[in-house]
mmCIF file of C-alpha atoms in Angstrom:
data_model
loop_
_atom_site.group_PDB
_atom_site.id
_atom_site.type_symbol
_atom_site.label_atom_id
_atom_site.label_comp_id
_atom_site.label_asym_id
_atom_site.label_seq_id
_atom_site.Cartn_x
_atom_site.Cartn_y
_atom_site.Cartn_z
ATOM 1 C CA MET A 1 67.117 -150.520 251.249
ATOM 2 C CA ARG A 2 70.158 -148.232 251.471
ATOM 3 C CA THR A 3 69.851 -144.573 252.381
ATOM 4 C CA GLY A 4 71.640 -141.953 250.319
ATOM 5 C CA SER A 5 74.381 -141.600 252.936
ATOM 6 C CA GLU A 6 74.913 -145.383 253.242
ATOM 7 C CA GLU A 7 75.183 -145.776 249.479
ATOM 8 C CA TRP A 8 77.582 -142.872 249.303
ATOM 9 C CA MET A 9 79.815 -144.300 252.061
ATOM 10 C CA ARG A 10 79.918 -147.635 250.214
ATOM 11 C CA GLN A 11 81.572 -145.970 247.280
ATOM 12 C CA VAL A 12 85.336 -145.433 247.312
ATOM 13 C CA GLY A 13 86.963 -143.007 244.915
ATOM 14 C CA GLU A 14 87.078 -139.320 244.147
ATOM 15 C CA ARG A 15 85.954 -136.674 246.598
ATOM 16 C CA LYS A 16 82.397 -135.487 246.323
ATOM 17 C CA LYS A 17 81.012 -131.976 246.485
ATOM 18 C CA ILE A 18 77.982 -130.444 248.206
ATOM 19 C CA THR A 19 75.858 -129.046 245.397
ATOM 20 C CA ARG A 20 72.815 -127.875 247.357
ATOM 21 C CA ILE A 21 71.597 -127.205 250.903
ATOM 22 C CA GLU A 22 67.919 -126.570 251.479
ATOM 23 C CA LYS A 23 65.637 -125.995 254.477
ATOM 24 C CA PRO A 24 62.469 -127.977 253.689
ATOM 25 C CA TYR A 25 60.506 -127.059 256.810
ATOM 26 C CA LEU A 26 59.874 -123.456 257.793
ATOM 27 C CA HIS A 27 59.608 -124.055 261.535
ATOM 28 C CA LYS A 28 62.070 -126.947 261.916
ATOM 29 C CA PRO A 29 65.840 -126.373 262.260
ATOM 30 C CA ARG A 30 66.755 -129.117 259.783
ATOM 31 C CA TYR A 31 68.531 -128.999 256.439
ATOM 32 C CA HIS A 32 68.800 -131.390 253.510
ATOM 33 C CA ILE A 33 72.282 -131.907 252.098
ATOM 34 C CA TYR A 34 72.716 -132.784 248.395
ATOM 35 C CA VAL A 35 75.973 -134.158 246.995
ATOM 36 C CA ASP A 36 76.645 -134.165 243.247
ATOM 37 C CA GLY A 37 72.981 -133.389 242.698
ATOM 38 C CA GLU A 38 71.632 -136.239 244.852
ATOM 39 C CA PHE A 39 70.155 -136.149 248.366
ATOM 40 C CA LEU A 40 72.668 -137.369 250.935
ATOM 41 C CA LEU A 41 71.220 -136.779 254.398
ATOM 42 C CA SER A 42 69.267 -134.452 256.670
ATOM 43 C CA VAL A 43 71.061 -132.683 259.527
ATOM 44 C CA HIS A 44 70.093 -130.437 262.426
ATOM 45 C CA GLU A 45 71.025 -126.767 262.213
ATOM 46 C CA ASP A 46 73.585 -127.279 264.996
ATOM 47 C CA ILE A 47 75.504 -129.734 262.792
ATOM 48 C CA LEU A 48 75.315 -127.402 259.813
ATOM 49 C CA VAL A 49 76.891 -124.617 261.863
ATOM 50 C CA LYS A 50 79.421 -126.771 263.730
ATOM 51 C CA TYR A 51 80.938 -128.240 260.568
ATOM 52 C CA ARG A 52 80.370 -125.111 258.458
ATOM 53 C CA LEU A 53 78.575 -127.056 255.767
ATOM 54 C CA GLN A 54 78.080 -125.007 252.622
ATOM 55 C CA LYS A 55 77.559 -125.344 248.907
ATOM 56 C CA GLY A 56 80.755 -126.215 247.058
ATOM 57 C CA MET A 57 82.369 -127.923 250.046
ATOM 58 C CA GLU A 58 84.276 -131.107 249.194
ATOM 59 C CA LEU A 59 84.027 -134.171 251.407
ATOM 60 C CA ASP A 60 85.181 -137.751 251.793
ATOM 61 C CA GLU A 61 84.049 -140.896 253.588
ATOM 62 C CA SER A 62 85.572 -139.984 256.957
ATOM 63 C CA GLU A 63 83.862 -136.596 256.963
ATOM 64 C CA ILE A 64 80.419 -137.988 256.267
ATOM 65 C CA ALA A 65 80.923 -140.612 259.001
ATOM 66 C CA LYS A 66 81.769 -137.796 261.405
ATOM 67 C CA TRP A 67 78.611 -135.904 260.424
ATOM 68 C CA LEU A 68 76.440 -138.963 260.938
ATOM 69 C CA GLU A 69 77.901 -139.559 264.392
ATOM 70 C CA ALA A 70 77.404 -135.908 265.339
ATOM 71 C CA GLU A 71 73.854 -135.970 263.969
ATOM 72 C CA GLU A 72 72.998 -139.018 266.101
ATOM 73 C CA TYR A 73 74.474 -137.371 269.193
ATOM 74 C CA ASN A 74 72.540 -134.187 268.516
ATOM 75 C CA LYS A 75 69.333 -136.163 268.012
ATOM 76 C CA VAL A 76 69.729 -137.745 271.458
ATOM 77 C CA LYS A 77 70.468 -134.361 273.033
ATOM 78 C CA GLN A 78 67.450 -132.704 271.413
ATOM 79 C CA LYS A 79 65.203 -135.536 272.630
ATOM 80 C CA ALA A 80 66.544 -135.099 276.152
ATOM 81 C CA LEU A 81 66.084 -131.320 276.112
ATOM 82 C CA HIS A 82 62.544 -131.709 274.806
ATOM 83 C CA TYR A 83 61.773 -134.170 277.619
ATOM 84 C CA LEU A 84 63.225 -131.754 280.173
ATOM 85 C CA SER A 85 61.243 -128.826 278.778
ATOM 86 C CA TYR A 86 57.999 -130.095 280.336
ATOM 87 C CA LYS A 87 59.287 -130.244 283.913
ATOM 88 C CA PRO A 88 62.486 -131.003 285.874
ATOM 89 C CA ARG A 89 63.630 -134.634 285.782
ATOM 90 C CA THR A 90 66.203 -136.787 287.533
ATOM 91 C CA THR A 91 69.223 -138.167 285.699
ATOM 92 C CA HIS A 92 67.754 -141.661 285.986
ATOM 93 C CA GLU A 93 64.443 -140.578 284.461
ATOM 94 C CA VAL A 94 66.184 -139.020 281.457
ATOM 95 C CA LYS A 95 68.357 -142.117 280.961
ATOM 96 C CA MET A 96 65.331 -144.394 281.050
ATOM 97 C CA TYR A 97 63.430 -142.169 278.620
ATOM 98 C CA LEU A 98 66.276 -142.122 276.098
ATOM 99 C CA GLY A 99 66.786 -145.859 276.507
ATOM 100 C CA ARG A 100 63.128 -146.488 275.660
ATOM 101 C CA LYS A 101 63.664 -144.458 272.491
ATOM 102 C CA GLY A 102 66.246 -147.011 271.392
ATOM 103 C CA PHE A 103 69.378 -144.864 271.531
ATOM 104 C CA GLU A 104 72.795 -146.424 272.153
ATOM 105 C CA ARG A 105 73.822 -146.458 275.825
ATOM 106 C CA GLU A 106 77.238 -144.922 275.131
ATOM 107 C CA THR A 107 75.701 -141.962 273.303
ATOM 108 C CA VAL A 108 73.116 -141.506 276.053
ATOM 109 C CA GLU A 109 75.850 -141.445 278.706
ATOM 110 C CA GLN A 110 77.780 -138.795 276.767
ATOM 111 C CA VAL A 111 74.676 -136.634 276.428
ATOM 112 C CA ILE A 112 73.893 -137.020 280.141
ATOM 113 C CA LEU A 113 77.394 -135.794 281.018
ATOM 114 C CA GLU A 114 76.952 -132.725 278.811
ATOM 115 C CA LEU A 115 73.540 -131.942 280.302
ATOM 116 C CA GLU A 116 74.960 -132.217 283.822
ATOM 117 C CA LYS A 117 77.936 -130.026 282.924
ATOM 118 C CA ASN A 118 75.665 -127.318 281.507
ATOM 119 C CA GLY A 119 73.203 -127.402 284.397
ATOM 120 C CA PHE A 120 70.259 -129.000 282.608
ATOM 121 C CA LEU A 121 70.493 -131.982 284.966
ATOM 122 C CA ASN A 122 71.272 -131.596 288.667
ATOM 123 C CA ASP A 123 69.992 -134.320 290.954
ATOM 124 C CA MET A 124 70.860 -132.454 294.140
ATOM 125 C CA GLU A 125 68.932 -129.350 293.106
ATOM 126 C CA PHE A 126 66.045 -131.525 291.938
ATOM 127 C CA ALA A 127 65.937 -133.369 295.267
ATOM 128 C CA LYS A 128 66.011 -130.177 297.339
ATOM 129 C CA ALA A 129 63.234 -128.587 295.278
ATOM 130 C CA TRP A 130 61.181 -131.795 295.452
ATOM 131 C CA VAL A 131 61.528 -131.982 299.241
ATOM 132 C CA ASN A 132 60.611 -128.327 299.692
ATOM 133 C CA GLU A 133 57.510 -128.556 297.482
ATOM 134 C CA ARG A 134 56.187 -131.870 298.816
ATOM 135 C CA GLN A 135 56.861 -131.002 302.432
ATOM 136 C CA HIS A 136 55.194 -127.597 302.396
ATOM 137 C CA HIS A 137 52.348 -128.247 299.964
ATOM 138 C CA LYS A 138 51.597 -131.922 300.634
ATOM 139 C CA GLY A 139 52.641 -132.187 304.280
ATOM 140 C CA TYR A 140 54.852 -135.223 303.639
ATOM 141 C CA GLY A 141 57.277 -136.553 306.252
ATOM 142 C CA LYS A 142 60.885 -137.624 305.675
ATOM 143 C CA ARG A 143 60.084 -141.287 305.121
ATOM 144 C CA ARG A 144 57.699 -140.624 302.265
ATOM 145 C CA LEU A 145 59.953 -137.967 300.739
ATOM 146 C CA LYS A 146 62.908 -140.343 300.830
ATOM 147 C CA GLN A 147 60.959 -143.185 299.242
ATOM 148 C CA GLU A 148 59.637 -140.954 296.460
ATOM 149 C CA LEU A 149 63.140 -139.779 295.553
ATOM 150 C CA LEU A 150 64.560 -143.300 295.657
ATOM 151 C CA ASN A 151 61.727 -144.426 293.381
ATOM 152 C CA LYS A 152 62.970 -141.847 290.883
ATOM 153 C CA GLY A 153 66.308 -143.646 290.763
ATOM 154 C CA MET A 154 68.281 -141.114 292.752
ATOM 155 C CA ASP A 155 71.529 -141.909 294.560
ATOM 156 C CA PRO A 156 70.743 -142.632 298.252
ATOM 157 C CA ALA A 157 73.602 -140.322 299.299
ATOM 158 C CA VAL A 158 72.043 -137.446 297.337
ATOM 159 C CA VAL A 159 68.643 -138.171 298.877
ATOM 160 C CA ASP A 160 70.049 -138.183 302.411
ATOM 161 C CA GLU A 161 71.831 -134.884 301.775
ATOM 162 C CA ALA A 162 68.609 -133.288 300.508
ATOM 163 C CA LEU A 163 66.781 -134.384 303.670
ATOM 164 C CA ILE A 164 69.482 -133.612 306.216
ATOM 165 C CA HIS A 165 68.059 -130.200 307.120
ATOM 166 C CA ILE A 166 64.745 -131.670 308.332
ATOM 167 C CA GLY A 167 65.099 -132.137 312.080
ATOM 168 C CA GLU A 168 62.970 -134.059 314.551
ATOM 169 C CA GLU A 169 61.206 -130.938 315.776
ATOM 170 C CA ASP A 170 60.418 -129.915 312.179
ATOM 171 C CA GLU A 171 58.795 -133.300 311.616
ATOM 172 C CA ARG A 172 56.860 -133.045 314.851
ATOM 173 C CA GLN A 173 55.491 -129.584 314.124
ATOM 174 C CA LEU A 174 54.508 -130.517 310.574
ATOM 175 C CA ALA A 175 52.757 -133.671 311.793
ATOM 176 C CA ILE A 176 50.812 -131.680 314.399
ATOM 177 C CA SER A 177 49.834 -129.104 311.787
ATOM 178 C CA ILE A 178 48.398 -131.569 309.279
ATOM 179 C CA ALA A 179 46.863 -133.720 312.034
ATOM 180 C CA GLU A 180 44.982 -130.667 313.298
ATOM 181 C CA ARG A 181 43.026 -130.337 310.068
ATOM 182 C CA ARG A 182 42.202 -134.023 309.998
ATOM 183 C CA TYR A 183 41.250 -134.084 313.696
ATOM 184 C CA LEU A 184 38.709 -131.280 313.245
ATOM 185 C CA ARG A 185 36.888 -133.483 310.731
ATOM 186 C CA LEU A 186 36.918 -136.492 313.066
ATOM 187 C CA CYS A 187 36.480 -135.019 316.551
ATOM 188 C CA HIS A 188 32.775 -135.931 316.718
ATOM 189 C CA GLU A 189 33.649 -139.651 316.519
ATOM 190 C CA SER A 190 34.870 -141.994 319.277
ATOM 191 C CA TRP A 191 38.528 -141.787 320.252
ATOM 192 C CA PRO A 192 39.436 -145.343 319.075
ATOM 193 C CA ARG A 193 38.111 -144.488 315.620
ATOM 194 C CA ILE A 194 39.910 -141.133 315.609
ATOM 195 C CA GLU A 195 43.136 -142.775 316.771
ATOM 196 C CA ARG A 196 43.021 -145.393 314.023
ATOM 197 C CA ARG A 197 42.203 -143.000 311.201
ATOM 198 C CA LEU A 198 44.527 -140.239 312.343
ATOM 199 C CA GLY A 199 47.378 -142.676 312.948
ATOM 200 C CA ASN A 200 46.996 -144.314 309.534
ATOM 201 C CA TYR A 201 46.915 -140.902 307.897
ATOM 202 C CA LEU A 202 50.168 -139.794 309.533
ATOM 203 C CA VAL A 203 51.883 -143.059 308.594
ATOM 204 C CA ARG A 204 50.800 -142.638 304.952
ATOM 205 C CA GLN A 205 52.170 -139.104 305.030
ATOM 206 C CA GLY A 206 55.569 -140.537 305.870
ATOM 207 C CA PHE A 207 56.123 -139.790 309.540
ATOM 208 C CA SER A 208 58.049 -142.107 311.854
ATOM 209 C CA MET A 209 56.132 -144.183 314.376
ATOM 210 C CA GLY A 210 57.745 -142.193 317.176
ATOM 211 C CA VAL A 211 56.319 -138.950 315.814
ATOM 212 C CA VAL A 212 52.947 -140.592 315.115
ATOM 213 C CA TYR A 213 52.599 -141.873 318.701
ATOM 214 C CA GLU A 214 53.629 -138.511 320.124
ATOM 215 C CA VAL A 215 51.064 -136.652 318.028
ATOM 216 C CA LEU A 216 48.334 -139.155 318.875
ATOM 217 C CA ASN A 217 49.024 -138.693 322.585
ATOM 218 C CA LEU A 218 48.670 -134.930 322.200
ATOM 219 C CA PHE A 219 45.341 -135.228 320.445
ATOM 220 C CA ARG A 220 44.047 -137.869 322.847
ATOM 221 C CA ALA A 221 44.702 -135.482 325.739
ATOM 222 C CA ARG A 222 42.915 -132.748 323.831
ATOM 223 C CA TYR A 223 39.998 -135.047 323.009
ATOM 224 C CA GLU A 224 39.604 -136.115 326.641
ATOM 225 C CA GLU A 225 39.763 -132.517 327.826
ATOM 226 C CA GLU A 226 37.133 -131.416 325.315
ATOM 227 C CA LYS A 227 34.821 -134.294 326.182
ATOM 228 C CA GLY A 228 35.391 -133.789 329.899
ATOM 229 C CA ASN A 229 34.366 -130.156 329.618
ATOM 230 C CA GLY A 230 31.231 -130.977 327.670
ATOM 231 C CA PRO A 231 27.687 -131.247 329.029
#
């Protein structure tokens, strides 16, 4: 079944005229366009303003094709902005989301470029914020942070740049800090059991084996001292 716009574009002949523009939904920025008394298509307010659509305006086939293309582009952009309104996303996540919606890849790529240009998408800023939040609130080491960002489809070079400020001593101090809390819950158990559980915990948190072994040695010395001073 043909839509009004498809039927209109099929016809070749005299120029048509916009006879009515109405806003059917109070809280939606969309407008219905009528040509020669018949419904032609629905457009977003941005398209209405961009092309200065108004009653009495004459149009031809090329103009309506241009509107339809602009309307499709705007639809993709609005979907992307809506998706981004919930929380920050990576470029890859937005691309995948729009792809699942069935939009053409070329249009998606154009929208992505516009969003990046206008600051709605910035993978470097996303990565830095992600690292800061997960490191300070979750106690995650570089390995886990890197894997999480790569899983979000980020460029490895961007990920490495976002992690470059985390030095070996930073990792060590963070590992000691989070191990302290876990050790206090385990210190009544035997050292082999503490070592296994504490070591596995630090590995899951994303610390290198070098850091894990160093932290375990510190806590083993503490454990032995505490037990040696006991009754």
